[in-house]
Amino acid sequence: VLLSAYRFLSLSSVSTSRYVSTLVIAEHEGGAVKAPSISAVVAAKSFSDVASISLLLAGSGPSLHEAASHAASCHPSISQVLVADSDKFKNPLAEPWAKLVHLAQQSGGYSHILAASNSFGKNVVPRAAALLDVSPITDVIGISESHTFVRPIYAGNALSTVRYTGANPCILTIRSTSFPVSQKTVDSRFKQAPISQVDLSTFDEDLGKSRYISHTCQDSERPDLGNARFVVAGGRALKSAENFKMIEKLATKLGGAVGATRAAVDAGFVPNDLQVGQTGKIVAPELYMAFGVSGAIQHLAGMRDSKVIVAVNKDADAPIFQVADYGLVGDLFEVIPELLEKLPEK
Ligand code: FAD
């Protein structure tokens, strides 16, 4: 049933094109392309018969142009950078972005369109797919052929292999944790890809019903949760926001990010952008330390791909121990202070 749900109706329009030309919908911040968008380029590169990868950037002002220069040299597989410079794209509203993707598709005739599976991608891609009259495939974690993809189902408890048989373009969101960007790739200097402006003369002025109101974010010296090498996470067992500061101290000591379970977020210990799991962030750091986290399937869905998982829980039967590489049955109120004392400063 699941497979047939992905067997899209128009069998007659199955792509027979041998070459894959891909458009990557990219986000930028502070004059640089965001890491999840570079992961989408890595994913696009895994099509065996890839012909070209175009990166679409939009926004306005000097930071857009800095980001375009960064995009032109940030990955050797990018063959061109398309820049849409307009105030309409100053904020990440899905309606104008979806129309922009539609416009880019009309002139580029891409076989595939990719975006990272984050809140931006999840917002834009379904609308763009609707305008293009195709069905998107979301949360792709593996690409075996140009139209065959692996994606998790049942909160990550099973993997489904789906084949796209619809019309072009095949539009996907990819999990950036499954397509890591090697530091070597980012650090190297490559030949600059050409940068071209998107012709917006035919862009539909009607921007839809959404209006941008404001954006608030917490300034933090810590690495972004989605890309951090180390994550220290706490659960309901921390009991209060005050106690949760122990988790923050440990993360600071390790130079890592802070994560939390939904129970900890719902209890108000930390803001919801720290939630890891099915309805939070998906992370796959080198080290994930979980303190007082039971290991509910919805939490595991967001962190089970971490390279090394360390769990501290006072219940020896807690499900988190089934995925942990190192487990300690103990009281976090004793273990964390001891770790803080014994770990060297970073
Ligand atoms: P609990 O399950 O209460 O576990 C607390 C753990 O702490 C226990 O194992 C206990 O033994 C241990 N403990 C207690 N005291 C100590 C101590 N002193 N020292 C050491 N250990 C101690 N959850 C998420 O995390 N992320 C999601 O994205 C998410 N999405 C959801 C989506 C849906 C649709 C639903 C229905 C649920 C979702 N949940 C999600 C909630 C999830 O089912 C769990 O309720 C939640 O993960 C439990 O959080 P917890 O482990 O902090 O709390």
Short mmCIF file of C-alpha atoms and ligand atoms in Angstrom, two decimals:
data_model
loop_
_atom_site.label_atom_id
_atom_site.label_comp_id
_atom_site.label_asym_id
_atom_site.label_seq_id
_atom_site.Cartn_x
_atom_site.Cartn_y
_atom_site.Cartn_z
CA VAL A 1 0.00 0.00 0.00
CA LEU A 2 2.84 2.35 0.94
CA LEU A 3 4.63 1.68 -2.27
CA SER A 4 1.55 2.08 -4.37
CA ALA A 5 0.91 5.40 -2.67
CA TYR A 6 4.11 6.52 -4.31
CA ARG A 7 3.33 5.09 -7.71
CA PHE A 8 2.10 8.29 -9.14
CA LEU A 9 -0.64 8.27 -11.67
CA SER A 10 0.91 9.41 -14.91
CA LEU A 11 2.88 6.34 -15.90
CA SER A 12 2.97 7.63 -19.44
CA SER A 13 4.99 10.60 -18.29
CA VAL A 14 7.78 8.61 -16.63
CA SER A 15 11.05 10.40 -17.26
CA THR A 16 13.19 8.65 -19.79
CA SER A 17 15.86 11.32 -19.70
CA ARG A 18 19.25 9.78 -19.10
CA TYR A 19 20.73 12.86 -17.51
CA VAL A 20 19.76 14.44 -14.29
CA SER A 21 19.73 18.21 -14.12
CA THR A 22 19.04 19.33 -10.61
CA LEU A 23 17.93 22.54 -8.99
CA VAL A 24 18.84 22.89 -5.31
CA ILE A 25 16.70 25.35 -3.35
CA ALA A 26 19.21 26.94 -1.00
CA GLU A 27 19.06 29.07 2.14
CA HIS A 28 21.71 31.54 3.16
CA GLU A 29 22.59 33.44 6.29
CA GLY A 30 25.32 35.96 7.09
CA GLY A 31 26.62 35.89 3.51
CA ALA A 32 27.05 32.10 3.35
CA VAL A 33 25.02 29.16 2.09
CA LYS A 34 23.61 27.22 5.04
CA ALA A 35 25.09 23.77 5.69
CA PRO A 36 21.81 21.83 5.10
CA SER A 37 21.61 23.33 1.59
CA ILE A 38 25.17 22.14 0.86
CA SER A 39 24.01 18.68 2.03
CA ALA A 40 21.28 18.92 -0.63
CA VAL A 41 24.08 19.46 -3.19
CA VAL A 42 25.84 16.35 -1.82
CA ALA A 43 22.55 14.45 -2.26
CA ALA A 44 22.12 15.79 -5.80
CA LYS A 45 25.63 14.61 -6.61
CA SER A 46 24.72 11.04 -5.70
CA PHE A 47 22.60 10.64 -8.85
CA SER A 48 24.84 8.43 -10.94
CA ASP A 49 24.08 10.18 -14.24
CA VAL A 50 24.12 13.74 -12.90
CA ALA A 51 24.62 16.35 -15.60
CA SER A 52 24.35 19.66 -13.78
CA ILE A 53 23.50 21.11 -10.40
CA SER A 54 22.12 24.64 -10.20
CA LEU A 55 21.77 26.36 -6.85
CA LEU A 56 18.90 28.81 -6.39
CA LEU A 57 19.44 31.65 -3.91
CA ALA A 58 17.04 34.49 -3.23
CA GLY A 59 16.85 37.56 -1.04
CA SER A 60 18.10 41.10 -1.25
CA GLY A 61 20.98 43.28 -0.19
CA PRO A 62 24.72 42.72 0.14
CA SER A 63 24.40 39.46 2.11
CA LEU A 64 22.69 37.83 -0.90
CA HIS A 65 25.61 38.73 -3.13
CA GLU A 66 28.14 37.51 -0.57
CA ALA A 67 26.16 34.27 -0.32
CA ALA A 68 26.17 33.96 -4.13
CA SER A 69 29.98 34.23 -4.17
CA HIS A 70 30.17 31.64 -1.41
CA ALA A 71 27.76 29.39 -3.33
CA ALA A 72 29.86 29.67 -6.47
CA SER A 73 32.87 28.12 -4.76
CA CYS A 74 31.49 26.10 -1.86
CA HIS A 75 31.15 22.76 -3.66
CA PRO A 76 32.87 21.53 -6.82
CA SER A 77 29.64 19.97 -8.17
CA ILE A 78 27.73 23.24 -8.43
CA SER A 79 27.60 24.16 -12.11
CA GLN A 80 25.76 27.47 -11.78
CA VAL A 81 24.28 29.77 -9.16
CA LEU A 82 20.93 31.41 -9.87
CA VAL A 83 20.23 34.57 -7.89
CA ALA A 84 16.77 36.12 -7.45
CA ASP A 85 17.34 39.59 -6.05
CA SER A 86 14.13 41.13 -4.77
CA ASP A 87 12.58 42.35 -1.51
CA LYS A 88 9.88 39.72 -2.07
CA PHE A 89 12.38 37.08 -0.94
CA LYS A 90 13.82 39.02 1.99
CA ASN A 91 11.91 36.74 4.38
CA PRO A 92 11.50 33.00 3.98
CA LEU A 93 7.79 33.04 3.11
CA ALA A 94 6.68 29.93 1.28
CA GLU A 95 4.33 31.56 -1.25
CA PRO A 96 6.84 33.78 -3.13
CA TRP A 97 9.51 31.09 -2.84
CA ALA A 98 7.20 28.44 -4.33
CA LYS A 99 6.43 30.79 -7.24
CA LEU A 100 10.15 31.39 -7.71
CA VAL A 101 10.82 27.65 -7.88
CA HIS A 102 8.01 27.34 -10.44
CA LEU A 103 9.53 30.16 -12.50
CA ALA A 104 13.03 28.61 -12.32
CA GLN A 105 11.59 25.25 -13.43
CA GLN A 106 9.86 26.87 -16.41
CA SER A 107 13.14 28.24 -17.71
CA GLY A 108 15.48 25.46 -16.55
CA GLY A 109 13.37 22.33 -17.22
CA TYR A 110 15.08 20.45 -14.39
CA SER A 111 14.56 16.73 -13.93
CA HIS A 112 14.97 17.03 -10.12
CA ILE A 113 14.45 19.73 -7.49
CA LEU A 114 15.95 19.24 -4.02
CA ALA A 115 15.78 21.07 -0.71
CA ALA A 116 16.85 20.23 2.82
CA SER A 117 14.19 18.70 5.04
CA ASN A 118 14.13 21.54 7.56
CA SER A 119 11.37 24.02 8.38
CA PHE A 120 12.21 26.13 5.29
CA GLY A 121 12.24 23.16 2.90
CA LYS A 122 9.16 21.60 4.46
CA ASN A 123 7.35 24.90 3.99
CA VAL A 124 8.36 25.67 0.40
CA VAL A 125 8.53 22.25 -1.26
CA PRO A 126 4.87 21.16 -0.90
CA ARG A 127 3.67 24.49 -2.32
CA ALA A 128 6.18 24.40 -5.16
CA ALA A 129 5.17 20.80 -5.93
CA ALA A 130 1.50 21.80 -6.02
CA LEU A 131 2.26 24.63 -8.48
CA LEU A 132 4.24 22.17 -10.62
CA ASP A 133 1.45 19.59 -10.34
CA VAL A 134 3.72 16.82 -9.02
CA SER A 135 3.89 14.91 -5.71
CA PRO A 136 6.94 15.55 -3.54
CA ILE A 137 8.92 12.81 -1.81
CA THR A 138 9.98 13.90 1.65
CA ASP A 139 12.72 13.03 4.15
CA VAL A 140 14.88 11.11 1.70
CA ILE A 141 17.86 9.44 3.41
CA GLY A 142 19.21 7.41 0.51
CA ILE A 143 19.32 7.66 -3.28
CA SER A 144 19.92 4.45 -5.20
CA GLU A 145 18.98 5.62 -8.71
CA SER A 146 17.71 8.84 -10.17
CA HIS A 147 14.11 7.92 -9.31
CA THR A 148 14.51 5.44 -6.43
CA PHE A 149 14.77 6.75 -2.90
CA VAL A 150 14.89 5.47 0.69
CA ARG A 151 12.88 7.26 3.37
CA PRO A 152 12.00 6.42 6.97
CA ILE A 153 8.43 5.56 7.96
CA TYR A 154 6.75 4.81 11.30
CA ALA A 155 8.92 7.36 13.15
CA GLY A 156 12.08 5.81 11.73
CA ASN A 157 11.22 2.24 12.74
CA ALA A 158 11.10 1.06 9.13
CA LEU A 159 12.67 2.19 5.88
CA SER A 160 10.65 2.35 2.70
CA THR A 161 12.16 2.25 -0.79
CA VAL A 162 10.01 4.27 -3.17
CA ARG A 163 10.19 4.73 -6.92
CA TYR A 164 9.00 7.97 -8.44
CA THR A 165 7.06 7.39 -11.63
CA GLY A 166 5.52 10.82 -12.05
CA ALA A 167 6.25 13.65 -14.42
CA ASN A 168 9.33 15.85 -14.23
CA PRO A 169 10.46 17.43 -12.02
CA CYS A 170 10.95 14.86 -9.28
CA ILE A 171 10.89 17.06 -6.19
CA LEU A 172 12.47 15.91 -2.93
CA THR A 173 13.37 17.00 0.56
CA ILE A 174 16.49 15.30 1.91
CA ARG A 175 17.64 14.77 5.49
CA SER A 176 20.91 16.61 5.73
CA THR A 177 22.22 14.21 8.39
CA SER A 178 22.23 11.45 5.75
CA PHE A 179 24.27 13.50 3.27
CA PRO A 180 27.10 14.95 5.36
CA VAL A 181 29.36 17.59 3.89
CA SER A 182 33.00 16.75 4.40
CA GLN A 183 34.97 19.57 5.97
CA LYS A 184 37.56 19.09 3.24
CA THR A 185 34.95 19.90 0.60
CA VAL A 186 33.89 23.10 2.31
CA ASP A 187 37.43 24.26 3.06
CA SER A 188 38.86 23.73 -0.40
CA ARG A 189 38.96 26.46 -3.00
CA PHE A 190 37.25 25.55 -6.25
CA LYS A 191 36.86 27.16 -9.61
CA GLN A 192 33.96 29.61 -9.30
CA ALA A 193 30.67 28.47 -10.84
CA PRO A 194 28.97 31.15 -12.98
CA ILE A 195 26.41 33.35 -11.21
CA SER A 196 23.32 34.46 -13.17
CA GLN A 197 20.34 36.59 -12.23
CA VAL A 198 16.86 35.06 -12.41
CA ASP A 199 14.66 37.09 -14.77
CA LEU A 200 11.82 38.20 -12.50
CA SER A 201 9.99 40.26 -15.15
CA THR A 202 7.21 37.65 -15.36
CA PHE A 203 7.11 37.02 -11.59
CA ASP A 204 3.54 37.04 -10.28
CA GLU A 205 3.15 40.05 -7.96
CA ASP A 206 0.39 38.45 -5.87
CA LEU A 207 2.30 37.12 -2.85
CA GLY A 208 -0.54 35.14 -1.30
CA LYS A 209 -2.02 35.33 2.16
CA SER A 210 1.03 35.03 4.42
CA ARG A 211 2.62 38.17 5.80
CA TYR A 212 5.96 38.39 7.55
CA ILE A 213 5.56 39.78 11.08
CA SER A 214 8.81 39.26 12.96
CA HIS A 215 11.60 36.84 13.69
CA THR A 216 13.03 36.14 17.12
CA CYS A 217 15.98 33.92 17.79
CA GLN A 218 18.24 33.26 20.71
CA ASP A 219 21.82 34.41 20.42
CA SER A 220 23.99 31.52 21.37
CA GLU A 221 27.68 30.84 21.16
CA ARG A 222 26.89 27.16 20.90
CA PRO A 223 26.92 25.31 17.57
CA ASP A 224 23.62 24.85 15.76
CA LEU A 225 21.82 21.75 17.09
CA GLY A 226 21.25 20.35 13.59
CA ASN A 227 24.97 20.44 12.67
CA ALA A 228 26.79 20.07 16.02
CA ARG A 229 29.46 17.38 16.44
CA PHE A 230 28.44 16.83 20.08
CA VAL A 231 24.94 17.05 21.55
CA VAL A 232 24.11 16.87 25.26
CA ALA A 233 20.40 16.23 25.79
CA GLY A 234 18.20 16.19 28.85
CA GLY A 235 14.72 14.93 29.59
CA ARG A 236 11.88 15.35 32.02
CA ALA A 237 14.04 13.92 34.82
CA LEU A 238 15.90 17.26 35.06
CA LYS A 239 12.75 18.53 36.86
CA SER A 240 13.29 22.28 36.29
CA ALA A 241 14.78 24.93 34.02
CA GLU A 242 17.28 25.69 36.79
CA ASN A 243 18.49 22.07 36.91
CA PHE A 244 18.63 21.99 33.10
CA LYS A 245 21.53 24.46 33.33
CA MET A 246 23.71 21.45 34.27
CA ILE A 247 23.09 20.08 30.77
CA GLU A 248 23.99 23.49 29.30
CA LYS A 249 27.22 23.63 31.34
CA LEU A 250 28.21 20.18 30.15
CA ALA A 251 27.47 21.12 26.53
CA THR A 252 29.59 24.26 26.91
CA LYS A 253 32.43 22.23 28.36
CA LEU A 254 32.32 19.83 25.39
CA GLY A 255 31.79 22.62 22.82
CA GLY A 256 28.51 20.98 21.85
CA ALA A 257 24.85 21.85 21.38
CA VAL A 258 21.99 21.33 23.83
CA GLY A 259 19.07 19.05 22.99
CA ALA A 260 15.92 18.12 24.88
CA THR A 261 13.00 15.75 24.82
CA ARG A 262 9.51 16.98 24.14
CA ALA A 263 8.62 16.34 27.78
CA ALA A 264 11.39 18.75 28.86
CA VAL A 265 10.21 21.33 26.31
CA ASP A 266 6.54 20.97 27.29
CA ALA A 267 7.50 21.39 30.94
CA GLY A 268 9.11 24.73 30.00
CA PHE A 269 12.70 23.80 30.92
CA VAL A 270 14.00 24.90 27.49
CA PRO A 271 12.61 26.51 24.30
CA ASN A 272 11.10 24.24 21.66
CA ASP A 273 13.85 24.83 19.10
CA LEU A 274 15.96 22.45 21.23
CA GLN A 275 13.54 19.55 20.84
CA VAL A 276 15.03 16.47 19.23
CA GLY A 277 12.77 13.88 17.66
CA GLN A 278 9.98 13.13 15.27
CA THR A 279 8.40 16.54 15.78
CA GLY A 280 11.66 18.31 16.55
CA LYS A 281 15.14 18.37 15.02
CA ILE A 282 16.81 15.37 13.41
CA VAL A 283 20.43 15.13 14.53
CA ALA A 284 23.30 12.73 13.84
CA PRO A 285 26.29 14.05 15.80
CA GLU A 286 29.50 12.18 16.50
CA LEU A 287 28.46 11.98 20.17
CA TYR A 288 24.93 12.17 21.63
CA MET A 289 24.72 12.16 25.44
CA ALA A 290 21.23 11.58 26.85
CA PHE A 291 20.53 12.28 30.54
CA GLY A 292 17.22 11.26 32.06
CA VAL A 293 15.76 10.46 28.64
CA SER A 294 13.54 7.37 28.51
CA GLY A 295 14.07 6.72 24.79
CA ALA A 296 10.50 6.96 23.48
CA ILE A 297 10.32 6.08 19.76
CA GLN A 298 9.46 9.68 18.90
CA HIS A 299 12.71 10.84 20.53
CA LEU A 300 14.78 8.04 18.98
CA ALA A 301 13.46 9.08 15.54
CA GLY A 302 15.51 12.26 15.90
CA MET A 303 18.84 10.91 17.21
CA ARG A 304 19.22 7.20 16.57
CA ASP A 305 21.67 7.83 13.67
CA SER A 306 24.17 9.49 16.04
CA LYS A 307 27.59 7.85 15.72
CA VAL A 308 28.07 7.21 19.47
CA ILE A 309 25.18 7.33 21.95
CA VAL A 310 25.81 7.60 25.69
CA ALA A 311 22.82 7.26 28.02
CA VAL A 312 22.50 7.87 31.75
CA ASN A 313 19.23 6.73 33.29
CA LYS A 314 18.37 5.39 36.69
CA ASP A 315 16.03 2.77 35.21
CA ALA A 316 18.04 -0.16 33.81
CA ASP A 317 15.06 -1.11 31.60
CA ALA A 318 14.74 2.32 29.94
CA PRO A 319 14.45 1.83 26.14
CA ILE A 320 17.26 4.35 25.52
CA PHE A 321 19.71 1.60 26.54
CA GLN A 322 18.62 -0.44 23.49
CA VAL A 323 20.19 2.14 21.17
CA ALA A 324 23.02 3.31 23.46
CA ASP A 325 26.65 2.39 22.74
CA TYR A 326 27.56 3.21 26.36
CA GLY A 327 24.98 3.11 29.14
CA LEU A 328 25.24 4.02 32.80
CA VAL A 329 22.50 3.12 35.26
CA GLY A 330 22.71 6.00 37.67
CA ASP A 331 21.30 9.24 38.97
CA LEU A 332 22.00 12.16 36.66
CA PHE A 333 22.15 14.51 39.66
CA GLU A 334 25.26 12.61 40.76
CA VAL A 335 26.74 11.78 37.35
CA ILE A 336 26.61 15.25 35.74
CA PRO A 337 28.35 17.14 38.60
CA GLU A 338 31.05 14.46 38.60
CA LEU A 339 31.51 14.78 34.84
CA LEU A 340 31.65 18.57 35.13
CA GLU A 341 34.33 18.26 37.74
CA LYS A 342 36.45 15.65 35.96
CA LEU A 343 36.21 16.73 32.32
CA PRO A 344 39.00 19.07 31.28
CA GLU A 345 38.11 22.53 29.96
CA LYS A 346 37.71 22.45 26.16
P1 FAD B 1 10.02 10.36 30.38
O1 FAD B 1 9.49 9.41 29.39
O2 FAD B 1 9.18 10.71 31.54
O3 FAD B 1 11.40 9.74 30.89
C1 FAD B 1 12.17 10.26 31.91
C2 FAD B 1 13.31 9.28 32.15
O4 FAD B 1 14.18 9.81 33.11
C3 FAD B 1 12.85 7.91 32.67
O5 FAD B 1 13.39 6.90 31.83
C4 FAD B 1 13.42 7.83 34.07
O6 FAD B 1 13.85 6.53 34.42
C5 FAD B 1 14.61 8.76 33.97
N1 FAD B 1 14.98 9.39 35.23
C6 FAD B 1 14.17 9.92 36.18
N2 FAD B 1 14.90 10.48 37.17
C7 FAD B 1 16.22 10.28 36.84
C8 FAD B 1 17.45 10.63 37.45
N3 FAD B 1 17.48 11.31 38.60
N4 FAD B 1 18.59 10.24 36.86
C9 FAD B 1 18.58 9.55 35.67
N5 FAD B 1 17.44 9.19 35.05
C10 FAD B 1 16.27 9.56 35.62
N6 FAD B 1 9.34 13.30 22.29
C11 FAD B 1 10.53 13.79 21.93
O7 FAD B 1 11.50 13.77 22.71
N7 FAD B 1 10.70 14.38 20.70
C12 FAD B 1 9.70 14.45 19.79
O8 FAD B 1 9.92 14.99 18.71
C13 FAD B 1 8.43 13.91 20.14
N8 FAD B 1 7.41 13.93 19.25
C14 FAD B 1 6.23 13.33 19.61
C15 FAD B 1 5.21 13.25 18.68
C16 FAD B 1 4.03 12.63 19.00
C17 FAD B 1 2.94 12.56 17.98
C18 FAD B 1 3.85 12.07 20.29
C19 FAD B 1 2.58 11.37 20.64
C20 FAD B 1 4.85 12.15 21.22
C21 FAD B 1 6.05 12.77 20.92
N9 FAD B 1 7.10 12.85 21.82
C22 FAD B 1 8.29 13.34 21.44
C23 FAD B 1 6.92 12.47 23.24
C24 FAD B 1 7.48 11.09 23.57
O9 FAD B 1 6.49 10.11 23.31
C25 FAD B 1 7.87 11.00 25.06
O10 FAD B 1 6.75 11.33 25.85
C26 FAD B 1 9.03 11.90 25.47
O11 FAD B 1 10.12 11.74 24.57
C27 FAD B 1 9.46 11.54 26.87
O12 FAD B 1 10.43 12.45 27.32
P2 FAD B 1 11.42 12.06 28.50
O13 FAD B 1 12.25 10.89 28.09
O14 FAD B 1 12.11 13.31 28.90
O15 FAD B 1 10.44 11.73 29.71
#
